[in-house]
Coordinates of C-alpha atoms (C1' of nucleotides) in Angstrom, one line a residue:
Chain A
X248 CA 91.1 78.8 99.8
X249 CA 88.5 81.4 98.4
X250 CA 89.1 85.0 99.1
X251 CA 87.1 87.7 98.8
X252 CA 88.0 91.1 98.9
X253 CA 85.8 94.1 99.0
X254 CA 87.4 96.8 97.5
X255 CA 85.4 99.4 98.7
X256 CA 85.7 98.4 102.9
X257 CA 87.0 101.3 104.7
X258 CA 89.3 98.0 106.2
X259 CA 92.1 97.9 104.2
X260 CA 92.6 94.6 102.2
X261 CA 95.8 93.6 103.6
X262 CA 93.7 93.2 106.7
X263 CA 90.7 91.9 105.1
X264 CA 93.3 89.3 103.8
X265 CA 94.8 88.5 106.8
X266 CA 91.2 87.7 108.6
X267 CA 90.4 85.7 106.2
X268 CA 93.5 83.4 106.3
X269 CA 93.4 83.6 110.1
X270 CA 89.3 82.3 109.9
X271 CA 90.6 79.6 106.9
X272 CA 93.1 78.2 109.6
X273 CA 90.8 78.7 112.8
X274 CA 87.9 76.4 110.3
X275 CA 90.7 73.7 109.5
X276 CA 90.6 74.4 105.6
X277 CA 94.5 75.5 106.0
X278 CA 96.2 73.1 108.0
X279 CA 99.4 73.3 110.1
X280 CA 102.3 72.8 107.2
X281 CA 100.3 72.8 104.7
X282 CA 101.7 76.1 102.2
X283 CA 100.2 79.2 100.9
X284 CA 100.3 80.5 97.7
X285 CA 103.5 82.2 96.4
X286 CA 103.0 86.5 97.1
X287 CA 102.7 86.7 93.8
X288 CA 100.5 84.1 92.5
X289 CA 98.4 85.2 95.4
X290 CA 98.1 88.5 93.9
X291 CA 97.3 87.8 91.0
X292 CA 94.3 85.3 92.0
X293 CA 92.8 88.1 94.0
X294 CA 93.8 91.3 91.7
X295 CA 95.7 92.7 94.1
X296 CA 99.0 94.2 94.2
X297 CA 101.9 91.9 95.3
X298 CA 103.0 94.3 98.6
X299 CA 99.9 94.4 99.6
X300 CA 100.3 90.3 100.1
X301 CA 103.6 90.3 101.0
X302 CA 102.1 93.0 103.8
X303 CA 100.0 90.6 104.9
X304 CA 101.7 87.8 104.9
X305 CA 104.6 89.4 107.0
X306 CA 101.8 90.6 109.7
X307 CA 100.7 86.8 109.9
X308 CA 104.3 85.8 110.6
X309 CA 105.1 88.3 113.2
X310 CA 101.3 87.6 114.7
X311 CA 102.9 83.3 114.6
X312 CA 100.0 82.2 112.0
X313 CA 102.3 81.5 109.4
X314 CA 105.9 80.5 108.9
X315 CA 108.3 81.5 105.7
X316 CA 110.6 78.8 105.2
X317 CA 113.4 79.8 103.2
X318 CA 112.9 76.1 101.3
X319 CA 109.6 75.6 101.6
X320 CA 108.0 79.1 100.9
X321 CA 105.0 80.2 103.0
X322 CA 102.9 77.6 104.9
X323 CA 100.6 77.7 108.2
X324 CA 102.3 77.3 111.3
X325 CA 101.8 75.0 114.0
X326 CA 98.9 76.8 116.2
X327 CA 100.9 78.2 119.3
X328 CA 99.7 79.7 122.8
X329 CA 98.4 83.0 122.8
X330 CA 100.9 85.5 124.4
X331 CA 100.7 88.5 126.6
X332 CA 99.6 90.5 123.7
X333 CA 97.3 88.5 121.8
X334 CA 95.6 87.8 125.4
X335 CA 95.0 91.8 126.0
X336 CA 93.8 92.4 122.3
X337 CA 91.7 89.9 122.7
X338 CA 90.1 90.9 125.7
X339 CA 89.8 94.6 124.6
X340 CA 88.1 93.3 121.6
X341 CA 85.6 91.5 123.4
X342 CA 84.6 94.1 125.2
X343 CA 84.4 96.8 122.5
X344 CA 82.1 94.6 121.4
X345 CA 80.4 93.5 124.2
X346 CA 79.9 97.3 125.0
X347 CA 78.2 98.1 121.9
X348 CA 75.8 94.8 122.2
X349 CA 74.8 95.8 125.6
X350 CA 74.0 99.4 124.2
X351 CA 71.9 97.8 121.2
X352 CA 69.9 96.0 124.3
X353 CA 71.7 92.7 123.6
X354 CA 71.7 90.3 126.3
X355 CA 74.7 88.8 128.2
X356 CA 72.9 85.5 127.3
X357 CA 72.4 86.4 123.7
X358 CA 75.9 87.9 123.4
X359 CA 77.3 84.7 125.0
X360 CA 75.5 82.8 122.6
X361 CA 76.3 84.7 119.6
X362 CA 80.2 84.6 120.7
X363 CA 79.4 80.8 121.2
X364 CA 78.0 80.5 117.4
X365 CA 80.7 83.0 116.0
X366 CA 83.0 80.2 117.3
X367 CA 81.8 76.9 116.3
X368 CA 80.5 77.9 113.1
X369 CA 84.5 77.5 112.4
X370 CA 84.6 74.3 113.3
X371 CA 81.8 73.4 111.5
X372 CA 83.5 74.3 107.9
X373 CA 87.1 72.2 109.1
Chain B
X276 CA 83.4 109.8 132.9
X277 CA 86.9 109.7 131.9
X278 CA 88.5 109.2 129.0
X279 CA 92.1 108.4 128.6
X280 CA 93.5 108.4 124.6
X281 CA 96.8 106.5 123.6
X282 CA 98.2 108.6 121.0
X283 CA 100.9 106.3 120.2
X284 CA 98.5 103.6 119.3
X285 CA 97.8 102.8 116.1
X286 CA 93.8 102.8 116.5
X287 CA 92.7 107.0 115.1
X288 CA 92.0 108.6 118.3
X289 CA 88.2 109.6 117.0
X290 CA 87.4 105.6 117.0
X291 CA 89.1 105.3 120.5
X292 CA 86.9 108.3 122.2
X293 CA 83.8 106.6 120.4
X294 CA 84.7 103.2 121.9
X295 CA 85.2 104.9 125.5
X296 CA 81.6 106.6 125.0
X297 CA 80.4 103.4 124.1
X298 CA 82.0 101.6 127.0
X299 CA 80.4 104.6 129.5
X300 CA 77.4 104.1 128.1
X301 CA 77.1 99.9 128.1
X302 CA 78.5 100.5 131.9
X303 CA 75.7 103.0 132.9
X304 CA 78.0 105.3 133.7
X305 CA 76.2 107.2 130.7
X306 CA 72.8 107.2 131.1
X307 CA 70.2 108.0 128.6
X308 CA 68.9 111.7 128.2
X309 CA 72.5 112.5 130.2
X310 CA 74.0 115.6 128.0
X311 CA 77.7 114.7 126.6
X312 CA 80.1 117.3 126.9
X313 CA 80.2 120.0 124.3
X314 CA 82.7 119.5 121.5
X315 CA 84.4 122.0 122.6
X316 CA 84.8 121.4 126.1
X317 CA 85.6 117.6 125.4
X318 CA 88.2 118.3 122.9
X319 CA 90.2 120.8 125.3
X320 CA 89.7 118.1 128.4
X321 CA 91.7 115.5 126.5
X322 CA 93.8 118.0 124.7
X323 CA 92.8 116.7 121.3
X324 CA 91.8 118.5 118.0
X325 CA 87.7 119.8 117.7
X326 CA 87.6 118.1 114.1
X327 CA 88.1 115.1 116.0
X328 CA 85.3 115.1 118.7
X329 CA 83.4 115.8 115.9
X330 CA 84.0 113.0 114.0
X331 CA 83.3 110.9 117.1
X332 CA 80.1 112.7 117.4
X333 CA 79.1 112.5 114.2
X334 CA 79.4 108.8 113.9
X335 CA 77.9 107.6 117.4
X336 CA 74.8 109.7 116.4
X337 CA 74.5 108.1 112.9
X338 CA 75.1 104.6 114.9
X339 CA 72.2 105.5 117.4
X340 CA 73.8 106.0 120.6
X341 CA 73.4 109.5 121.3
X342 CA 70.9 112.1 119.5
X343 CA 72.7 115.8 118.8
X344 CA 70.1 118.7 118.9
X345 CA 70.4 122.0 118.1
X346 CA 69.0 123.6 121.6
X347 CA 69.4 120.3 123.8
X348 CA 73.1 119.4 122.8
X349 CA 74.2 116.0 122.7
X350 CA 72.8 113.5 125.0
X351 CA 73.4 109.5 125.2
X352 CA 70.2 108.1 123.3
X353 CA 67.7 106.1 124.7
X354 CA 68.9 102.3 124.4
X355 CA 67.9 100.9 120.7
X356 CA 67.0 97.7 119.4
X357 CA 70.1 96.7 116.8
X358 CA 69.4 97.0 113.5
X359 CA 70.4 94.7 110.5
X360 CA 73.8 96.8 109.7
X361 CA 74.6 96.6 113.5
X362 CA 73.8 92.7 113.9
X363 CA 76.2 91.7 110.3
X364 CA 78.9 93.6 111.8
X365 CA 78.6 92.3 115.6
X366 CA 78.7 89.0 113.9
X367 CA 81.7 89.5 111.8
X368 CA 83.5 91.1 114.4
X369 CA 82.9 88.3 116.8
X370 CA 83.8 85.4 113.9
X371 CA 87.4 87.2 113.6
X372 CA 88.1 87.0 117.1
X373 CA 87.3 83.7 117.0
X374 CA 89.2 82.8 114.9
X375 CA 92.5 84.5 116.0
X376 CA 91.4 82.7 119.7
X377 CA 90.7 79.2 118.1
X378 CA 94.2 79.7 116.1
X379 CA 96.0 80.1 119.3
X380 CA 94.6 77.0 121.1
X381 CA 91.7 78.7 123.2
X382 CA 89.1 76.4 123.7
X383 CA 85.3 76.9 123.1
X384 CA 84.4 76.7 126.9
X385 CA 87.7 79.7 127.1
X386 CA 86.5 81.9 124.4
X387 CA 82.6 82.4 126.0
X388 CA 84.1 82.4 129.5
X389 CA 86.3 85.7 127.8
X390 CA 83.0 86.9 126.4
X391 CA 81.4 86.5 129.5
X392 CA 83.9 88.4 131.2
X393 CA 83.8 91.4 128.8
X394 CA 80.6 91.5 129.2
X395 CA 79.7 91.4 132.6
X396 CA 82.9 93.6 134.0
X397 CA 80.6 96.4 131.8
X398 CA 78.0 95.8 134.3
X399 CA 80.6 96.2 137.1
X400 CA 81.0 99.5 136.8
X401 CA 77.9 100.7 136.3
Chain C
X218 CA 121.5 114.0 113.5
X219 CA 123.7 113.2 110.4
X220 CA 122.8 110.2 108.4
X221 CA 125.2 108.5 105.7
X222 CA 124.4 105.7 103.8
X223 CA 126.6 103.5 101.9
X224 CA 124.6 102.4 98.7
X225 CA 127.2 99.8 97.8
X226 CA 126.9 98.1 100.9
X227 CA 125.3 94.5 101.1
X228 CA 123.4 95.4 104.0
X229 CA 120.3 97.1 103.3
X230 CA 119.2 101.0 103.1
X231 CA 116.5 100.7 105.5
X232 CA 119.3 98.6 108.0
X233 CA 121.5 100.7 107.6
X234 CA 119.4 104.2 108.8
X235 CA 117.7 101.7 111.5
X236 CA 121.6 101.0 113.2
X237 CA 122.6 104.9 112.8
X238 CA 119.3 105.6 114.5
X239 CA 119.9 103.7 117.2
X240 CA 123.4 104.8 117.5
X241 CA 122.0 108.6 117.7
X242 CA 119.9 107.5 120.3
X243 CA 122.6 105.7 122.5
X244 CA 124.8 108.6 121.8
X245 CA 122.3 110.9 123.7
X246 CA 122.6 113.0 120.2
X247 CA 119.2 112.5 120.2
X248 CA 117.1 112.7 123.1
X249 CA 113.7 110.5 124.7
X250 CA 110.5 112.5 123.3
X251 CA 112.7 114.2 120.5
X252 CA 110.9 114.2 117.7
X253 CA 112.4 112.6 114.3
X254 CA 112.1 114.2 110.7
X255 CA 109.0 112.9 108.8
X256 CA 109.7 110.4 106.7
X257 CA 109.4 112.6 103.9
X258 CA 112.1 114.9 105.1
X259 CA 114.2 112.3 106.0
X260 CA 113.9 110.3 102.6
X261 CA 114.3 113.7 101.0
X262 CA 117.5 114.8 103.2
X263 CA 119.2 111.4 102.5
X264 CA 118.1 111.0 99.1
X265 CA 116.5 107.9 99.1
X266 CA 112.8 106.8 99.1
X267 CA 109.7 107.7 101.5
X268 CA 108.9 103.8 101.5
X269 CA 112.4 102.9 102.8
X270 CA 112.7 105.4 105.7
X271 CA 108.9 103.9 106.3
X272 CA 110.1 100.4 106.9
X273 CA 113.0 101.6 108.5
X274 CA 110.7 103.9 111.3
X275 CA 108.2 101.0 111.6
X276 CA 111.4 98.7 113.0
X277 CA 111.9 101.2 115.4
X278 CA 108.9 101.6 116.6
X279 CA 107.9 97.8 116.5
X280 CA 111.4 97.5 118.6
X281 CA 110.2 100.1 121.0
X282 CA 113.2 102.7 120.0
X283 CA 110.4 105.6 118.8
X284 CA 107.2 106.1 118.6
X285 CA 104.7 107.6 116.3
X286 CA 101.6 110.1 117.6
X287 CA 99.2 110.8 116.2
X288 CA 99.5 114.4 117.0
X289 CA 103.3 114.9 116.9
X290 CA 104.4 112.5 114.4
X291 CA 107.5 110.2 115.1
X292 CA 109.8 111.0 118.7
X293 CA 112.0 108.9 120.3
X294 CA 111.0 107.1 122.8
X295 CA 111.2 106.7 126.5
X296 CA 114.1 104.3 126.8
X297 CA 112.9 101.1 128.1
X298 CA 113.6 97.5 129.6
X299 CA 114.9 94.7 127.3
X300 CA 112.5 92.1 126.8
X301 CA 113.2 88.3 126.1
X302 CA 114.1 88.4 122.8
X303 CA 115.6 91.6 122.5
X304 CA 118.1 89.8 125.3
X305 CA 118.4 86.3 123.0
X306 CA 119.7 88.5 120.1
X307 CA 121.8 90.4 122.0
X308 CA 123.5 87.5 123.3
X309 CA 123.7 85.3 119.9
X310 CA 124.4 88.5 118.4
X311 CA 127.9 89.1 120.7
X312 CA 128.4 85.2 120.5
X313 CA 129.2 85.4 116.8
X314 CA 131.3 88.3 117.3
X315 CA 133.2 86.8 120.0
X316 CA 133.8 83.8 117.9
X317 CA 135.1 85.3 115.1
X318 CA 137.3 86.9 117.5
X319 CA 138.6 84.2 119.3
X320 CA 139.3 82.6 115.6
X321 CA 141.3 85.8 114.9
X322 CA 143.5 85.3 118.0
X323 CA 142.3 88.0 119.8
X324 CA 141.9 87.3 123.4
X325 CA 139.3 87.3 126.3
X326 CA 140.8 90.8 127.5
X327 CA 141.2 92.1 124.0
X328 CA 137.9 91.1 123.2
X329 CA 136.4 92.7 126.4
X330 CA 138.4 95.7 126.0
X331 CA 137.0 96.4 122.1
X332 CA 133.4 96.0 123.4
X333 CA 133.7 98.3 126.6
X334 CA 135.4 101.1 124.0
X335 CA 132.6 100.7 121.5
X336 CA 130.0 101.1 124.5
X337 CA 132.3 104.5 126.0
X338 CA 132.3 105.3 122.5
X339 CA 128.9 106.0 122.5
X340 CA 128.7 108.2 125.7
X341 CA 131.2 110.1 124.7
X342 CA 129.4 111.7 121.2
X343 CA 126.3 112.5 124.5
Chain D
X116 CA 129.8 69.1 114.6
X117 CA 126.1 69.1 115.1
X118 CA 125.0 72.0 112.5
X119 CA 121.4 73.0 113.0
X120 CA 120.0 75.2 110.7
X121 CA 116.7 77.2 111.5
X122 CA 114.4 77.2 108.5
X123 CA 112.4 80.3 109.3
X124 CA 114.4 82.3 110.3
X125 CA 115.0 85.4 108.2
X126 CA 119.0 85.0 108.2
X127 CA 120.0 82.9 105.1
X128 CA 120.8 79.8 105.3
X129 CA 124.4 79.8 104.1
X130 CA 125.0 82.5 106.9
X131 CA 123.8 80.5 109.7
X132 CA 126.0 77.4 108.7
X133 CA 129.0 80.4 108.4
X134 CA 128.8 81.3 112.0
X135 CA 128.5 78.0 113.4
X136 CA 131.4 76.8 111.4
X137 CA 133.1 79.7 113.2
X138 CA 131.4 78.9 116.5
X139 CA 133.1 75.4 116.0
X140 CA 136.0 76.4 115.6
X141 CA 136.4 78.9 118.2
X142 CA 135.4 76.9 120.3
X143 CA 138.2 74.0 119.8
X144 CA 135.8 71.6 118.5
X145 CA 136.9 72.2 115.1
X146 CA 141.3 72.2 115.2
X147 CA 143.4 73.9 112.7
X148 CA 144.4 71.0 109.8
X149 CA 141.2 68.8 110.7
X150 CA 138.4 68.2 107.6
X151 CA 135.3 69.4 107.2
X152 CA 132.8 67.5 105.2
X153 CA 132.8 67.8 101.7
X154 CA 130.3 70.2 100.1
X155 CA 128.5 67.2 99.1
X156 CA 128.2 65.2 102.4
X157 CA 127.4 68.6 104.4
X158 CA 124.6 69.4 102.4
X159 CA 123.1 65.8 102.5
X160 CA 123.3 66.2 106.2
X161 CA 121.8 69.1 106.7
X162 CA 118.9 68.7 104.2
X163 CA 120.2 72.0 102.2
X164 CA 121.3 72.5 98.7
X165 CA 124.4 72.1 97.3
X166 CA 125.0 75.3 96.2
X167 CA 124.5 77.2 99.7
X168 CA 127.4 74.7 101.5
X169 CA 129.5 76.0 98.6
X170 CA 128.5 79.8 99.0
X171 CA 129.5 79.3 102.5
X172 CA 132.6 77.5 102.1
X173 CA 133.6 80.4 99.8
X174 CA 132.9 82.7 102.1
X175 CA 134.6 81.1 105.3
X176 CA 137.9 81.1 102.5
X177 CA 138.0 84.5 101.7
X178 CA 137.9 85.2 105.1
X179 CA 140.4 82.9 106.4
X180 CA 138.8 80.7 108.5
X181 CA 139.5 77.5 106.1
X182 CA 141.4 76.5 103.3
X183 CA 140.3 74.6 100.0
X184 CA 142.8 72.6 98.1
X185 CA 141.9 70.5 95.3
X186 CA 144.2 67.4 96.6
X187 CA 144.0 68.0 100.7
X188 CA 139.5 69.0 100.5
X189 CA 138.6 71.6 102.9
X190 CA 140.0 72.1 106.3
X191 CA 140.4 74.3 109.4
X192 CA 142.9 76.7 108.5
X193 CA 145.5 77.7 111.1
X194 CA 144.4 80.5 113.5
X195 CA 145.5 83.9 111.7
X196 CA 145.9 87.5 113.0
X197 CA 142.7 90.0 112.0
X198 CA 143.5 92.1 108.9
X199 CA 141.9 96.0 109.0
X200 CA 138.8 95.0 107.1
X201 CA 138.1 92.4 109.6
X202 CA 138.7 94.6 113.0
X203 CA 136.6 97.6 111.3
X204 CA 134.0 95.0 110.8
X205 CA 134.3 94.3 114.2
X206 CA 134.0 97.3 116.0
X207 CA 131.1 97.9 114.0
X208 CA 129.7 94.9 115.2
X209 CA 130.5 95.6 118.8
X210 CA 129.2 99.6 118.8
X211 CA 125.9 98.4 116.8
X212 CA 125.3 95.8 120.3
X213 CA 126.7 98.2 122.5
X214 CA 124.0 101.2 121.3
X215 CA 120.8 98.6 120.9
X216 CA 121.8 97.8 124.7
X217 CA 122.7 101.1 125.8
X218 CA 118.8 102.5 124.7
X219 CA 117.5 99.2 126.4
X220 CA 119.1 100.5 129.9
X221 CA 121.6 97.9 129.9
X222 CA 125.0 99.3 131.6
X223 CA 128.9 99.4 130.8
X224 CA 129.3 96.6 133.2
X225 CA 126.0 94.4 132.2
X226 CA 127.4 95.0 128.8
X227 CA 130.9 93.9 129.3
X228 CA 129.9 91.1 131.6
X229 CA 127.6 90.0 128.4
X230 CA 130.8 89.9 126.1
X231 CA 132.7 88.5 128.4
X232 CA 129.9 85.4 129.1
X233 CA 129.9 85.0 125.5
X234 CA 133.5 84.8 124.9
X235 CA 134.1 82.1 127.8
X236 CA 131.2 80.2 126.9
X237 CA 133.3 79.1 123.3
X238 CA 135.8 78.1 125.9
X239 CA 133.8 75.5 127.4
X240 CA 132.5 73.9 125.0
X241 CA 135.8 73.4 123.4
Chain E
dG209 C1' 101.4 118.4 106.9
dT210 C1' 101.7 113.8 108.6
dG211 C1' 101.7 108.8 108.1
dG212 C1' 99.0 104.8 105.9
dT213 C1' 97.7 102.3 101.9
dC214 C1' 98.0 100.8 97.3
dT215 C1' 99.9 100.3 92.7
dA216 C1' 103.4 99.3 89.0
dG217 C1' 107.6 98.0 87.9
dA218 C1' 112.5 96.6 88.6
dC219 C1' 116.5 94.1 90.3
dC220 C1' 118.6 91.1 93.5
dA221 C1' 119.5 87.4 97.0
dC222 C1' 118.6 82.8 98.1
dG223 C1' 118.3 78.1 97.2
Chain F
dG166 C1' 110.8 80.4 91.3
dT167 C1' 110.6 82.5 95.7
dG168 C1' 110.7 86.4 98.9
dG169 C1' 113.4 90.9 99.9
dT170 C1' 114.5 95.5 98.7
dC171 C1' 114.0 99.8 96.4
dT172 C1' 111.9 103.3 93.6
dA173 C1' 108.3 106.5 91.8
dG174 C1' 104.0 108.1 92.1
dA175 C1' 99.2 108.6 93.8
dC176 C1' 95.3 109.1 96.9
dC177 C1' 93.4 109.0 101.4
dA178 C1' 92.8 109.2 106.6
dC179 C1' 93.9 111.8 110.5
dG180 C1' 94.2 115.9 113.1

DNA sequence: GTGGTCTAGACCACG
DNA sequence: GTGGTCTAGACCACG
């Protein structure tokens, strides 16, 4: 799994991080069981300070993306249902988004088909 | 138009009163050439700090969704094509919501039917 | 609201503040929309890190105990319903006190009786 | 006795298996004098190491729930009275509940009726 | 002034 | 070896 970091985002990299696991699990690369690097070998491949993983990595756990099993270390968890929560970000997202498409003269047909694309282009890498 | 700031949330209330704007503008309830409050006036309405309005200001003129003259005020811009900058992050917004969705077992035909929604509940209320 | 930590203790600093919190809270010592010491003046009152008190406020606040505006910094918060898992610990939680109990000889009554004190207990300080 | 041991969870290991070696015997299913598989045997069944059976056979000793003799093995020690340390722990125990369910709304009686479900439900299952 | 983020470094608990 | 906890110290975002 290749991550990339930029360092001087206004996002913070613990989120930058957790995106890109979430899009490396969403594609397929990082399967259900399979484990994730150690915090601190983690760090250390990206350069990156070993809370700032751990942050991460304790985000994705609460947010059910990954597991820590006290034998087994860090590894992806089985996908689950989305919950109340994850439903209503989900749906604000969208329409922050869809807001600032229509503003930019986007169409509901191009936005459609640009969520559509954003969407299977995941599949395509699993 | 009415705006309505959590300020328990963990999103800086500046990007929640731009988001808002953006929503009453995508929703027609904004319509181009219409003057926006003064920063003044909008920052005692919500009750928040002038800096702030500002800063929301500030940024929706340099995205291009309303124009801040000197003798007009600040008006909601005439709908613009989206640029380059606009279309990267649309698209990279879009993939990490996607992913999160395809994570949590929401299918394809689910996601663009979410999109869909967000999009055209904008219209709703215009 | 007077805070004492015991530093030999096996269960952690940030534990430890979060259950005398909580405790305050019950007690009616401190009151809904009371606004806690920043983490900096709490770390500095107790004597113990900025990042510890952090963690500790961030539990809180994920549990729904305070929360943190933007404007006012951290309060306590409205009190509110227990949700499903709140209620599963709650129960496990008395279950393993109940069966240490039971090992100990100590009987249903007994049992009941120590619990409805330690509740009282806790209206009384109000 | 059906041990089963949640991987994930953030309590160790060796303190699940302590409470539901309690939970066992509180409830009758374990009786005072009968064996409990060797530290060997207990960790092959559970799928855990070695070493965590015996951290939590230690711990169940020093706190009188079992005995260890080199000749008889390990066993369900008879049912003792609580010492101090034990009954402070206790009503720690009891007013750290009773305040997390006092903030969540939860009443005197809800509470008590909670404690008391617990309690009886080790009956039944003995 | 407040919390949020990040780093560096250390020790410990768990298994 | 792994994650968990804690400290010290720094800079930044927000309001």
């Amino acid at each position: 799994m290749l991550i990339n970091i930029t360092f001087e985002s206004d996002v913070p990299i613990y989120l930058q991080l957790r995106e890109q696991i979430i899009v490396g699990i969403a594609s397929g690369e990082l399967q259900p069981g399979e484990p994730l690097p150690s915090v601190r070998r983690m760090a250390s491949d990206i350069g990156i300070n070993l809370h700032t993983v751990n942050k991460t990595y304790t985000i994705l756990k609460e947010e059910g993306f990954i597991t820590i099993d006290r034998r087994k270390g860090t590894e992806v968890a089985e996908h689950s249902k989305p919950n109340e929560n994850f439903s209503r970000n989900l749906e604000s997202g969208l329409t922050a988004l869809a807001a600032q498409a229509k503003c930019k003269q986007i169409s509901l047909e191009d936005f459609i088909s640009l969520a559509s694309d954003a969407f299977k282009n995941l599949t395509q890498k699993g």
